[in-house]
Amino acid sequence: MAMKQTSVIKTSDLSIGYTLKGGRKKCVHDALNLSLYPGEVTCLLGLNGAGKSTLLRTLCGFQPPLGGKIELMGKPLSSYSQGSFSRMVGVVLTEKTNAGGITVYELASLGRHPYTGFFGQLRQEDHRIIEESLIAAGIAHKAHNYVSELSDGERQKAMIAKALAQQCPIILLDEPTAFLDVTSRIETMVLLHKLAVEQQKAILLSTHDLDLAIQLGDCLWLQEKGRPMACGTPEDLILGGAFETFFSKEGIVFDPGTGKLHTEAPTVPVGVEGDLTTSYWVGNALIRNGFKPSLVSEEYVSVCCNAPNDLRILFPVGDMRIAESIAEMVSIIVHKS
Amino acid sequence: MNRQVLLFYPLLGMILLGLFIGGLAYGAVPIPLDHVVDILLGKGSDKIAWQNIVLQSRLPQAITALLAGASLATSGLLLQTLFRNPLAGPSILGISDGANLGVAAIMLYFGGTLGQFADWPISGYMAVILAAFAGACAILGLIIYFSAKVKNNVMLLIIGIMIGYLASSVISILNYYSSTDRVHAFVMWGLGNFSGVSLEQLPFLGSCTLAGLLLAILLIKPLNALLLGEMYAANLGIHIKRTRILILLCTGILTATTTAFCGPISFIGLAVPHIARLMLGSSNHKMLVPVTVLTGSCIALLCNMLMVVPGSNMILPLNAVTPMLGAPVIIYVIVNRKNIQYFN
């Protein structure tokens, strides 16, 4: 990405943390040089306590940085008034709301607050923007339902609609997929990705969803205490080994072959070849059972995947058995070794 | 939906008018409605006694109830939104007790019975009101301080109740060292009453209440943002500190003036916002604030009528009546909270 657009948020030598009683400072992370670009979804990954929330709160302006600079659209963050900042950065938080008694439409209309007058009276223009935001967030069909009637995933969409109605070029989300079921997680992430592309928003979200982040994140920030932030596209980070350093804590292993985390690295090799999809899932089952999918060899057991119900298991001694399911295959291999 | 909501105002207005006129007619001495209307229209009545009762006693009492109900209900609503706690209210959070303490300090320590109170020049009852205001704001400040430390809403309510107890204990000490007549006057005041305000004092009570209500109406936009919590509200461009202080000031003015003139009235501030939300089916303050004001006035006028035991000369204390209306509402709301949208 040599011809990248100009960043909307740029931090230089930023240090984040808290000021404790008596003016002592507790630094959570320092020397942060980060850039956020329009049209991209950036996922902030890190274990609990790594400082993800502190970083997000600092970028949201909820807490002051301990040092360094944050530039928003080329101007220092501190030069923005609260009003102008609210037109620049929209947030979706994990904070519990009391919005059960208002409708989704009214919730989204709160996003117009930075633009409306003293009494919050909505003009024609505001109504149009609210409707567009509800449609873009995929929650227009529930516009006149109470927020309390929504599922967790729909609530998240309603909050995203609020952030869209705020018409900010930047949207920051704190763990938007936490507490959601699998379908809502995927829906939410796909939605955010679509919004980034179609509306050229710069989206930053913190998440624990490694799979989804690798799949849909244009850029990942890997945050860990005491290490510089690793930033880049998921693929570059994986192939460059950044993930292994970040997640290879005691007993946790990142497998660059599959993009998955395991509790320990499997060492016993089992050869896998054949149909791509079948062999992928055969590999998945082997890893779970403590084997390492490898190239086919005569020195150890190999599986030739013709079809999901035709798995030929070749043993080094020369005999062969056919398994009709992956479960059967696993039991044969486990039994023999 | 909006059209439905617009029907609320004339409906509530009519109920309010009915209760107001009804309150003037109904009492220990029943006065026929047509006479009441004649007296109000300035045509007078052939019975001078009736005219005196309506104009000198019942009219100021009804106007006081109207203002006090609106004040307490509105401060309850503001507190419930600010603390994001549907069980907050001026009496539960100890704010009434704070006002109480201020009044106790003036009435018990410096003396002055309710009877004198009515004849005092402005500076006299101004002292009581200022003391009530200072007491209410001190407690509110304490609650705000603790709300930053204690995030759990139920725990915060318990702290409010504890602070209320502390204020009551100081009042007990003041009581203990006061003369019997002062204590009696204070106890009578503590039972709550809409009848202690003279026609001359009404403009003052009215203007304080209207100032408070006006401030509440000006706060509608930040109140709606606060439904999402303080962080979201700040992100929507709301100045949280300023809003907190204004809400504090507004509840302080409303609770303190009402308490100073009518005594500590329980349950109206706690229950009326719930009645308003349940009727309206919305937490949007644009409609909720005016509906709460009108409902508060209606409920207070109703309580004022219920104080008169039918067919007798007996008058019940106001604070014996308000829980009968308020407590069932709160119990209903708590029992049904799973089905009430604004709880979820």
XYZ file of C-alpha atoms in Angstrom:
681
model
C 0.000 0.000 0.000
C 2.482 2.567 -1.092
C -0.174 4.999 -2.275
C -2.142 5.000 0.957
C -4.428 7.942 1.617
C -3.675 10.404 4.338
C -4.453 9.171 7.815
C -7.409 10.581 9.763
C -5.869 9.802 13.135
C -2.140 9.879 13.611
C -0.355 9.463 16.897
C 3.298 10.202 17.431
C 5.172 8.930 20.432
C 1.879 8.691 22.276
C 1.894 7.323 25.781
C -1.349 6.338 27.427
C -2.311 5.558 30.993
C -3.662 7.121 34.131
C -2.680 9.865 36.479
C -2.877 8.442 39.962
C -3.448 10.283 43.200
C -0.632 12.660 43.997
C 0.164 13.232 40.326
C 2.063 9.996 39.793
C 1.544 8.571 36.365
C 0.828 4.966 35.552
C 1.818 4.359 31.957
C 0.001 1.507 30.217
C 1.679 1.777 26.831
C 4.108 4.228 25.312
C 5.892 5.116 22.089
C 2.736 4.531 20.073
C 3.002 5.657 16.457
C -0.309 4.715 14.928
C -2.256 5.742 11.859
C -5.890 5.173 11.019
C -6.970 5.365 7.393
C -10.352 6.009 5.773
C -11.996 3.067 4.033
C -10.375 0.565 6.365
C -11.420 -1.557 9.306
C -8.651 -1.671 11.873
C -8.903 -4.299 14.594
C -7.175 -3.787 17.904
C -6.246 -7.160 19.376
C -4.702 -7.923 22.704
C -5.242 -9.888 25.852
C -7.241 -8.452 28.725
C -5.161 -5.872 30.521
C -3.060 -5.079 27.459
C -4.492 -1.559 27.420
C -6.965 -1.777 24.531
C -9.651 0.129 26.394
C -7.185 2.731 27.616
C -6.049 3.346 24.054
C -9.636 3.605 22.783
C -10.649 5.927 25.615
C -7.650 8.123 24.889
C -8.508 8.305 21.184
C -12.164 9.012 22.092
C -11.010 11.973 24.164
C -12.411 10.469 27.380
C -9.005 10.539 29.039
C -5.985 12.705 28.301
C -2.786 11.177 26.920
C 0.188 11.079 29.277
C 2.515 12.257 26.557
C 3.059 12.473 22.824
C 0.682 13.771 20.204
C -2.649 12.754 18.701
C -3.567 14.409 15.424
C -7.090 14.312 14.130
C -7.414 15.295 10.463
C -4.027 16.933 10.726
C -4.877 19.057 13.753
C -3.988 18.295 17.365
C -6.784 16.561 19.274
C -6.635 19.194 22.012
C -7.525 21.929 19.509
C -10.987 20.417 19.017
C -13.878 21.650 21.113
C -16.208 19.008 22.497
C -18.763 20.025 19.883
C -16.475 19.785 16.885
C -14.957 16.557 18.181
C -18.427 15.020 18.346
C -18.774 15.601 14.599
C -15.424 13.958 13.962
C -15.420 10.769 16.059
C -18.477 8.606 16.779
C -18.292 5.864 19.377
C -19.997 2.571 20.116
C -19.225 1.459 23.657
C -19.890 -1.460 25.956
C -21.428 0.907 28.511
C -24.864 -0.219 29.647
C -27.543 2.150 28.414
C -30.951 3.082 29.762
C -32.374 3.480 26.296
C -34.910 0.619 26.529
C -37.829 3.042 26.602
C -37.094 4.905 23.387
C -37.479 3.670 19.841
C -34.630 2.705 17.547
C -35.445 5.802 15.501
C -35.174 8.036 18.561
C -31.902 6.328 19.505
C -30.430 6.988 16.078
C -31.726 10.564 16.217
C -29.539 11.141 19.299
C -26.678 10.940 16.812
C -27.904 14.260 15.393
C -27.272 16.044 18.711
C -24.026 17.646 17.568
C -25.938 19.288 14.708
C -29.266 20.264 16.237
C -30.111 23.365 18.202
C -30.741 23.973 21.853
C -33.886 21.871 22.083
C -32.666 19.156 19.748
C -35.410 19.875 17.200
C -34.912 17.707 14.101
C -35.133 19.305 10.662
C -36.149 17.591 7.414
C -32.475 17.076 6.643
C -31.887 15.376 9.993
C -34.770 12.964 9.428
C -33.333 12.039 6.030
C -29.895 11.343 7.523
C -31.403 9.264 10.347
C -33.371 7.152 7.863
C -30.295 6.634 5.700
C -28.252 5.635 8.743
C -30.868 3.117 9.840
C -30.891 1.591 6.348
C -27.089 1.501 6.150
C -26.880 -0.209 9.547
C -29.506 -2.732 8.458
C -31.928 -1.926 11.268
C -34.499 0.184 9.377
C -37.115 -2.560 9.696
C -37.048 -2.124 13.478
C -37.075 1.685 13.419
C -40.274 1.977 15.441
C -39.566 -0.801 17.904
C -38.419 -0.054 21.411
C -34.713 -0.599 21.964
C -35.658 -3.037 24.746
C -37.282 -5.306 22.160
C -34.051 -5.781 20.225
C -31.642 -8.689 20.394
C -28.058 -7.930 21.380
C -26.975 -7.955 17.747
C -29.778 -5.582 16.744
C -28.906 -3.261 19.616
C -25.364 -3.100 18.313
C -26.704 -2.218 14.853
C -28.889 0.493 16.377
C -25.834 1.933 18.103
C -23.934 1.804 14.820
C -26.865 3.645 13.212
C -26.495 6.312 15.911
C -22.787 6.619 15.120
C -23.601 6.897 11.389
C -26.206 9.597 12.022
C -23.427 11.478 13.767
C -21.794 11.709 10.318
C -18.286 11.272 11.641
C -15.428 10.230 9.376
C -14.092 8.116 12.252
C -15.962 5.452 14.221
C -14.401 3.833 17.275
C -15.997 0.704 18.713
C -15.156 -0.978 22.002
C -15.587 -4.745 21.615
C -18.640 -4.517 19.351
C -18.832 -8.301 18.995
C -18.592 -9.198 22.676
C -21.795 -10.766 24.066
C -23.064 -11.502 20.543
C -23.898 -14.914 19.131
C -21.938 -16.233 16.162
C -24.254 -14.979 13.416
C -24.549 -11.500 14.935
C -20.767 -11.317 15.309
C -20.239 -12.064 11.657
C -23.080 -9.744 10.624
C -21.657 -6.913 12.710
C -18.147 -7.319 11.339
C -19.345 -7.628 7.740
C -21.499 -4.536 8.257
C -18.568 -2.536 9.604
C -16.405 -3.638 6.710
C -19.102 -2.636 4.239
C -19.474 0.783 5.879
C -15.736 1.351 5.767
C -15.639 0.603 2.055
C -18.886 2.238 0.945
C -18.823 5.339 3.125
C -15.051 5.647 3.393
C -15.211 5.608 7.181
C -12.131 4.949 9.231
C -13.208 2.259 11.670
C -11.236 1.112 14.691
C -12.559 -1.642 16.898
C -11.173 -3.648 19.752
C -12.010 -7.338 19.722
C -11.093 -10.772 21.000
C -12.375 -12.409 17.810
C -9.113 -13.478 16.236
C -10.773 -15.357 13.338
C -13.014 -12.478 12.328
C -10.247 -9.933 12.727
C -7.976 -11.921 10.420
C -10.819 -12.428 7.982
C -12.287 -8.916 7.834
C -9.697 -6.563 9.309
C -7.836 -4.471 6.747
C -5.279 -3.683 9.369
C -4.518 -5.207 12.745
C -2.956 -3.603 15.778
C -1.500 -6.151 18.167
C -1.154 -4.665 21.602
C 0.790 -6.248 24.406
C 2.314 -4.809 27.548
C 5.974 -3.934 27.254
C 6.184 -4.444 23.489
C 5.848 -2.017 20.646
C 2.492 -2.215 18.877
C 2.641 -4.446 15.803
C 0.603 -2.965 12.964
C -0.126 -4.227 9.477
C -2.442 -6.305 7.340
C -3.289 -9.632 8.984
C -1.483 -11.619 6.329
C 1.751 -9.643 6.599
C 1.662 -9.945 10.358
C 1.046 -13.700 10.239
C 3.726 -14.401 7.634
C 6.128 -12.030 9.350
C 5.768 -13.970 12.571
C 4.298 -11.119 14.599
C 1.406 -13.233 15.819
C 3.674 -15.972 17.088
C 5.565 -13.527 19.276
C 2.375 -11.907 20.508
C 0.382 -14.959 21.341
C 3.139 -17.413 22.140
C 2.753 -17.021 25.848
C 2.986 -19.967 28.179
C 1.281 -22.844 26.450
C -0.492 -20.766 23.788
C 0.684 -21.288 20.242
C -0.345 -19.431 17.119
C -0.325 -21.654 14.069
C 0.561 -19.570 11.003
C -0.679 -22.398 8.803
C -4.272 -22.096 9.974
C -4.421 -18.751 11.767
C -5.644 -20.510 14.888
C -4.525 -20.575 18.491
C -3.769 -23.840 20.240
C -2.797 -24.730 23.730
C 0.331 -26.605 22.617
C 2.134 -27.243 19.368
C 1.368 -30.702 17.952
C 4.522 -32.590 17.060
C 3.497 -36.057 15.744
C 3.316 -35.678 11.960
C 0.463 -37.117 9.901
C 0.558 -36.702 6.137
C -2.489 -35.115 4.479
C -3.214 -34.781 0.770
C -6.155 -34.744 -1.601
C -9.324 -32.659 -1.959
C -8.661 -29.148 -0.585
C -11.742 -28.685 1.574
C -11.707 -32.196 2.960
C -8.023 -32.088 3.772
C -8.462 -28.707 5.506
C -10.993 -30.208 7.914
C -9.061 -33.426 8.254
C -6.138 -31.236 9.320
C -8.396 -29.414 11.768
C -9.400 -32.712 13.370
C -5.805 -33.940 13.474
C -4.582 -30.802 15.227
C -7.305 -31.137 17.833
C -6.124 -34.652 18.537
C -2.501 -33.672 18.891
C -1.170 -34.401 15.409
C 0.646 -32.100 13.067
C -0.699 -32.123 9.481
C 2.311 -32.504 7.222
C 3.351 -33.492 3.735
C 2.708 -37.115 2.835
C 5.638 -39.391 3.657
C 6.297 -43.108 3.914
C 7.833 -42.610 7.336
C 4.559 -41.913 9.127
C 0.782 -42.318 8.795
C -0.761 -40.399 5.895
C -4.337 -39.675 4.916
C -5.395 -39.442 1.304
C -8.627 -37.432 1.197
C -10.664 -38.454 -1.815
C -13.981 -37.323 -0.371
C -15.338 -36.701 3.138
C -16.622 -40.296 3.166
C -13.603 -41.791 1.424
C -10.512 -41.208 3.511
C -7.679 -43.627 2.782
C -5.300 -44.072 5.672
C -1.875 -45.359 4.606
C 0.401 -46.831 7.263
C 4.241 -46.924 6.979
C 4.202 -50.726 7.050
C 2.204 -50.688 3.847
C -1.339 -51.574 4.827
C -4.249 -49.270 4.096
C -7.656 -48.663 5.686
C -10.615 -46.668 4.435
C -12.526 -44.419 6.847
C -16.020 -43.256 5.943
C -16.000 -40.271 8.256
C -13.469 -38.018 9.900
C -14.523 -39.403 13.288
C -13.695 -42.917 12.143
C -10.386 -41.728 10.679
C -9.414 -40.057 13.952
C -10.261 -43.143 15.983
C -8.205 -45.366 13.650
C -5.166 -43.095 13.755
C -5.355 -42.537 17.516
C -5.786 -46.267 18.057
C -2.825 -47.253 15.903
C -0.303 -44.805 17.260
C -47.372 7.616 17.391
C -46.768 11.353 17.695
C -50.435 12.094 17.099
C -51.355 9.797 19.966
C -48.921 11.619 22.198
C -50.377 14.991 21.300
C -53.735 13.821 22.656
C -52.092 13.536 26.052
C -51.795 17.232 26.687
C -55.469 18.237 26.355
C -56.495 15.070 28.195
C -54.155 15.682 31.110
C -55.078 19.364 31.056
C -58.748 18.499 31.420
C -58.108 16.043 34.262
C -55.988 18.705 35.946
C -58.735 21.321 35.629
C -61.321 18.839 36.924
C -59.223 17.971 39.957
C -58.471 21.631 40.583
C -62.115 22.730 40.579
C -63.123 19.533 42.374
C -60.574 20.279 45.074
C -62.110 23.717 45.584
C -65.595 22.242 45.944
C -64.766 19.180 47.987
C -63.712 19.450 51.604
C -64.889 19.351 55.175
C -67.481 21.927 54.091
C -68.798 20.873 50.684
C -69.532 23.784 48.376
C -71.670 23.280 45.265
C -69.706 23.377 42.021
C -71.720 26.208 40.457
C -70.971 28.397 43.442
C -67.278 27.563 43.206
C -67.240 28.544 39.530
C -69.127 31.754 40.306
C -66.679 32.626 43.069
C -63.729 31.923 40.802
C -65.220 34.064 38.042
C -65.514 36.925 40.526
C -69.313 36.896 40.623
C -69.215 36.140 44.318
C -71.568 33.983 46.287
C -74.472 34.771 48.530
C -72.638 32.934 51.289
C -69.677 35.015 52.406
C -68.294 32.030 54.359
C -68.092 29.956 51.183
C -66.395 32.777 49.359
C -63.833 33.065 52.152
C -63.215 29.332 52.256
C -62.665 29.109 48.507
C -60.568 32.226 48.027
C -58.625 32.385 51.289
C -58.085 28.726 52.031
C -58.814 26.287 49.242
C -57.523 28.278 46.272
C -54.010 28.852 47.664
C -53.995 25.250 48.850
C -54.907 23.901 45.402
C -52.367 26.136 43.679
C -49.720 24.997 46.173
C -50.565 21.349 45.495
C -50.386 22.003 41.753
C -46.937 23.586 42.044
C -45.576 21.123 44.604
C -46.691 18.092 42.615
C -45.071 19.414 39.455
C -41.845 20.243 41.345
C -41.432 16.924 43.090
C -42.334 14.839 40.065
C -39.902 16.754 37.874
C -37.032 16.492 40.342
C -37.741 12.763 40.636
C -37.537 12.397 36.860
C -34.287 14.365 36.618
C -32.708 12.267 39.375
C -33.835 8.999 37.799
C -32.274 10.002 34.496
C -29.106 11.452 36.001
C -28.396 8.445 38.196
C -29.774 6.072 35.568
C -31.745 4.503 38.340
C -35.515 4.124 38.118
C -35.770 4.011 41.910
C -34.072 7.337 42.526
C -36.148 10.156 43.911
C -35.764 13.179 46.159
C -36.893 11.305 49.261
C -35.011 8.037 48.609
C -31.694 9.709 47.883
C -31.911 11.712 51.087
C -32.349 15.051 49.329
C -35.641 15.739 51.079
C -33.908 14.865 54.340
C -31.248 17.424 53.514
C -33.898 20.076 52.975
C -35.543 18.816 56.137
C -32.352 19.316 58.083
C -32.014 22.864 56.792
C -35.571 23.655 57.846
C -35.072 21.915 61.192
C -31.997 24.010 61.867
C -33.977 27.211 61.316
C -37.233 26.149 62.967
C -35.797 24.326 65.963
C -32.652 26.259 66.576
C -33.766 29.787 65.833
C -37.395 29.128 66.621
C -40.397 30.111 64.597
C -43.534 28.060 64.281
C -45.536 27.491 61.168
C -48.046 30.093 62.361
C -45.377 32.746 62.640
C -43.851 31.479 59.475
C -46.950 32.576 57.586
C -46.658 36.120 58.896
C -42.942 36.456 58.512
C -41.654 39.023 56.122
C -39.936 37.753 53.012
C -36.565 37.610 54.771
C -38.023 35.212 57.349
C -39.200 32.506 55.078
C -36.372 33.215 52.696
C -34.116 32.021 55.527
C -36.075 28.785 55.753
C -35.999 28.294 51.985
C -32.307 29.062 51.731
C -31.615 26.646 54.573
C -33.698 23.979 52.826
C -31.891 24.695 49.557
C -28.474 24.514 51.201
C -29.406 21.243 52.895
C -30.776 19.715 49.698
C -27.768 20.768 47.629
C -25.301 19.539 50.256
C -26.869 16.076 50.164
C -27.061 16.151 46.356
C -23.386 17.060 46.211
C -22.568 14.150 48.516
C -24.615 11.766 46.377
C -22.880 12.972 43.217
C -19.532 12.490 44.945
C -20.420 8.939 45.909
C -21.915 8.195 42.502
C -18.447 8.625 41.009
C -17.059 6.085 43.485
C -19.924 3.619 43.654
C -21.052 2.560 40.205
C -23.643 0.078 41.395
C -27.050 1.740 41.407
C -28.540 -0.226 44.268
C -25.492 0.460 46.424
C -25.813 4.149 45.614
C -29.456 4.105 46.711
C -28.396 2.498 49.977
C -25.804 5.238 50.473
C -28.576 7.779 49.830
C -30.760 6.125 52.441
C -27.832 6.117 54.905
C -27.186 9.807 54.321
C -30.879 10.381 54.891
C -30.581 8.571 58.221
C -27.604 10.725 59.169
C -29.592 13.878 58.427
C -32.501 12.478 60.465
C -30.218 11.750 63.369
C -28.989 15.341 63.410
C -32.637 16.414 63.312
C -33.325 14.162 66.317
C -30.535 15.866 68.219
C -31.976 19.269 67.334
C -35.393 17.996 68.427
C -34.034 16.726 71.690
C -32.669 20.104 72.699
C -35.647 22.132 71.559
C -38.679 23.357 73.431
C -41.887 21.357 73.145
C -43.776 23.897 71.079
C -40.954 24.149 68.557
C -40.784 20.357 68.302
C -44.549 20.192 67.885
C -44.463 22.784 65.125
C -41.662 20.913 63.388
C -43.449 17.561 63.642
C -46.625 19.102 62.217
C -44.620 20.574 59.360
C -43.007 17.161 58.825
C -46.372 15.520 58.219
C -46.654 17.470 55.014
C -49.279 20.008 54.133
C -50.376 22.029 51.147
C -52.304 24.482 53.299
C -49.403 26.313 54.925
C -48.893 28.777 52.099
C -50.697 32.092 52.265
C -51.891 34.026 49.213
C -49.054 36.518 49.812
C -46.417 33.790 49.721
C -47.810 32.143 46.581
C -46.062 34.404 44.044
C -42.723 33.517 45.588
C -43.418 29.765 45.596
C -44.800 30.088 42.070
C -41.813 31.896 40.652
C -39.294 29.514 42.248
C -41.214 26.530 40.909
C -41.560 28.038 37.438
C -37.840 28.849 37.374
C -37.050 25.232 38.257
C -39.478 23.831 35.696
C -38.135 26.150 32.999
C -34.621 24.933 33.741
C -35.859 21.338 33.462
C -37.335 22.084 30.032
C -34.028 23.609 28.934
C -32.317 20.372 29.985
C -34.412 18.096 27.743
C -31.722 17.598 25.104
C -28.889 16.603 27.479
C -31.333 14.462 29.487
C -32.094 12.418 26.383
C -28.388 11.988 25.659
C -27.867 10.841 29.251
C -30.154 7.869 28.581
C -27.155 6.371 26.793
C -24.808 6.996 29.715
C -22.278 9.723 30.360
C -19.618 8.531 27.916
C -22.024 8.381 25.000
C -23.486 11.730 26.024
C -20.017 13.296 26.140
C -19.333 11.895 22.677
C -22.534 13.569 21.476
C -21.108 16.913 22.535
C -22.849 17.243 25.907
C -20.831 18.958 28.648
C -21.249 16.377 31.385
C -19.999 18.468 34.296
C -22.129 21.459 33.373
C -25.184 19.244 32.835
C -24.704 17.525 36.192
C -24.464 20.850 37.968
C -27.539 22.226 36.200
C -29.576 19.116 37.031
C -28.359 19.365 40.628
C -29.327 23.023 40.762
C -32.727 22.362 39.217
C -33.610 19.494 41.580
C -32.213 21.535 44.466
C -34.468 24.521 43.718
C -37.559 22.395 43.143
C -37.159 20.080 46.126
C -36.021 22.793 48.523
C -38.819 25.292 47.848
C -41.461 22.597 47.947
C -40.078 21.080 51.131
C -39.709 24.451 52.828
C -43.345 25.382 52.153
C -45.095 22.016 52.315
C -42.874 19.785 54.405
C -41.059 16.670 53.212
C -43.545 14.957 50.892
C -42.771 11.357 50.086
C -43.463 9.222 47.021
C -44.693 11.859 44.562
C -41.155 12.387 43.253
C -40.497 8.656 43.084
C -43.759 7.374 41.650
C -44.989 10.055 39.236
C -42.179 9.687 36.662
C -43.083 5.996 36.472
C -46.777 6.751 36.019
C -45.854 9.244 33.290
C -43.541 6.815 31.489
C -46.060 3.983 31.713
C -48.858 6.175 30.323
C -46.700 7.687 27.621
C -44.823 4.501 26.728
C -41.628 6.435 26.150
C -38.553 7.695 27.960
C -38.075 10.509 25.452
C -37.844 13.575 27.662
C -39.325 15.812 25.000
C -42.717 14.371 25.907
C -41.825 12.918 29.279
C -40.934 16.196 31.018
C -44.242 17.984 30.272
C -46.298 14.847 30.938
C -44.480 14.342 34.253
C -45.160 17.968 35.235
C -48.881 17.645 34.478
C -49.201 14.196 36.084
C -47.363 15.400 39.187
C -49.842 18.257 39.562
C -52.794 15.900 39.065
C -51.528 13.393 41.635
C -50.814 16.121 44.196
C -54.311 17.584 43.734
C -55.765 14.105 44.085
C -53.794 13.544 47.310
C -54.978 16.910 48.557
C -58.577 15.751 48.075
C -57.948 12.325 49.605
C -56.699 14.034 52.772
C -60.298 14.907 53.613
C -62.038 11.912 55.144
C -65.483 11.777 53.488
C -68.424 12.733 55.699
C -66.322 13.993 58.574
C -64.234 16.929 59.654
C -61.111 14.828 59.861
C -58.067 15.723 57.793
C -55.383 13.080 57.228
C -51.741 14.118 57.139
C -50.481 14.431 53.575
C -47.657 11.960 54.167
C -50.216 9.367 55.188
C -51.923 9.678 51.796
C -49.026 9.874 49.311
C -47.615 6.389 50.107
C -51.066 4.877 49.549
C -50.910 6.097 45.955
C -47.162 5.898 45.446
C -46.059 2.652 47.058
C -48.349 0.368 44.986
C -47.039 2.016 41.800
C -43.444 1.307 42.768
C -44.243 -2.276 43.767
C -46.075 -2.780 40.468
C -43.133 -1.385 38.531
C -40.607 -3.588 40.341
C -42.691 -6.748 39.985
C -43.289 -6.139 36.291
C -39.888 -4.718 35.445
C -39.153 -7.512 32.942
C -42.118 -6.389 30.842
C -41.559 -2.651 31.153
C -39.449 -1.386 28.263
C -37.630 1.395 30.058
C -36.170 -1.083 32.544
C -34.467 -3.123 29.841
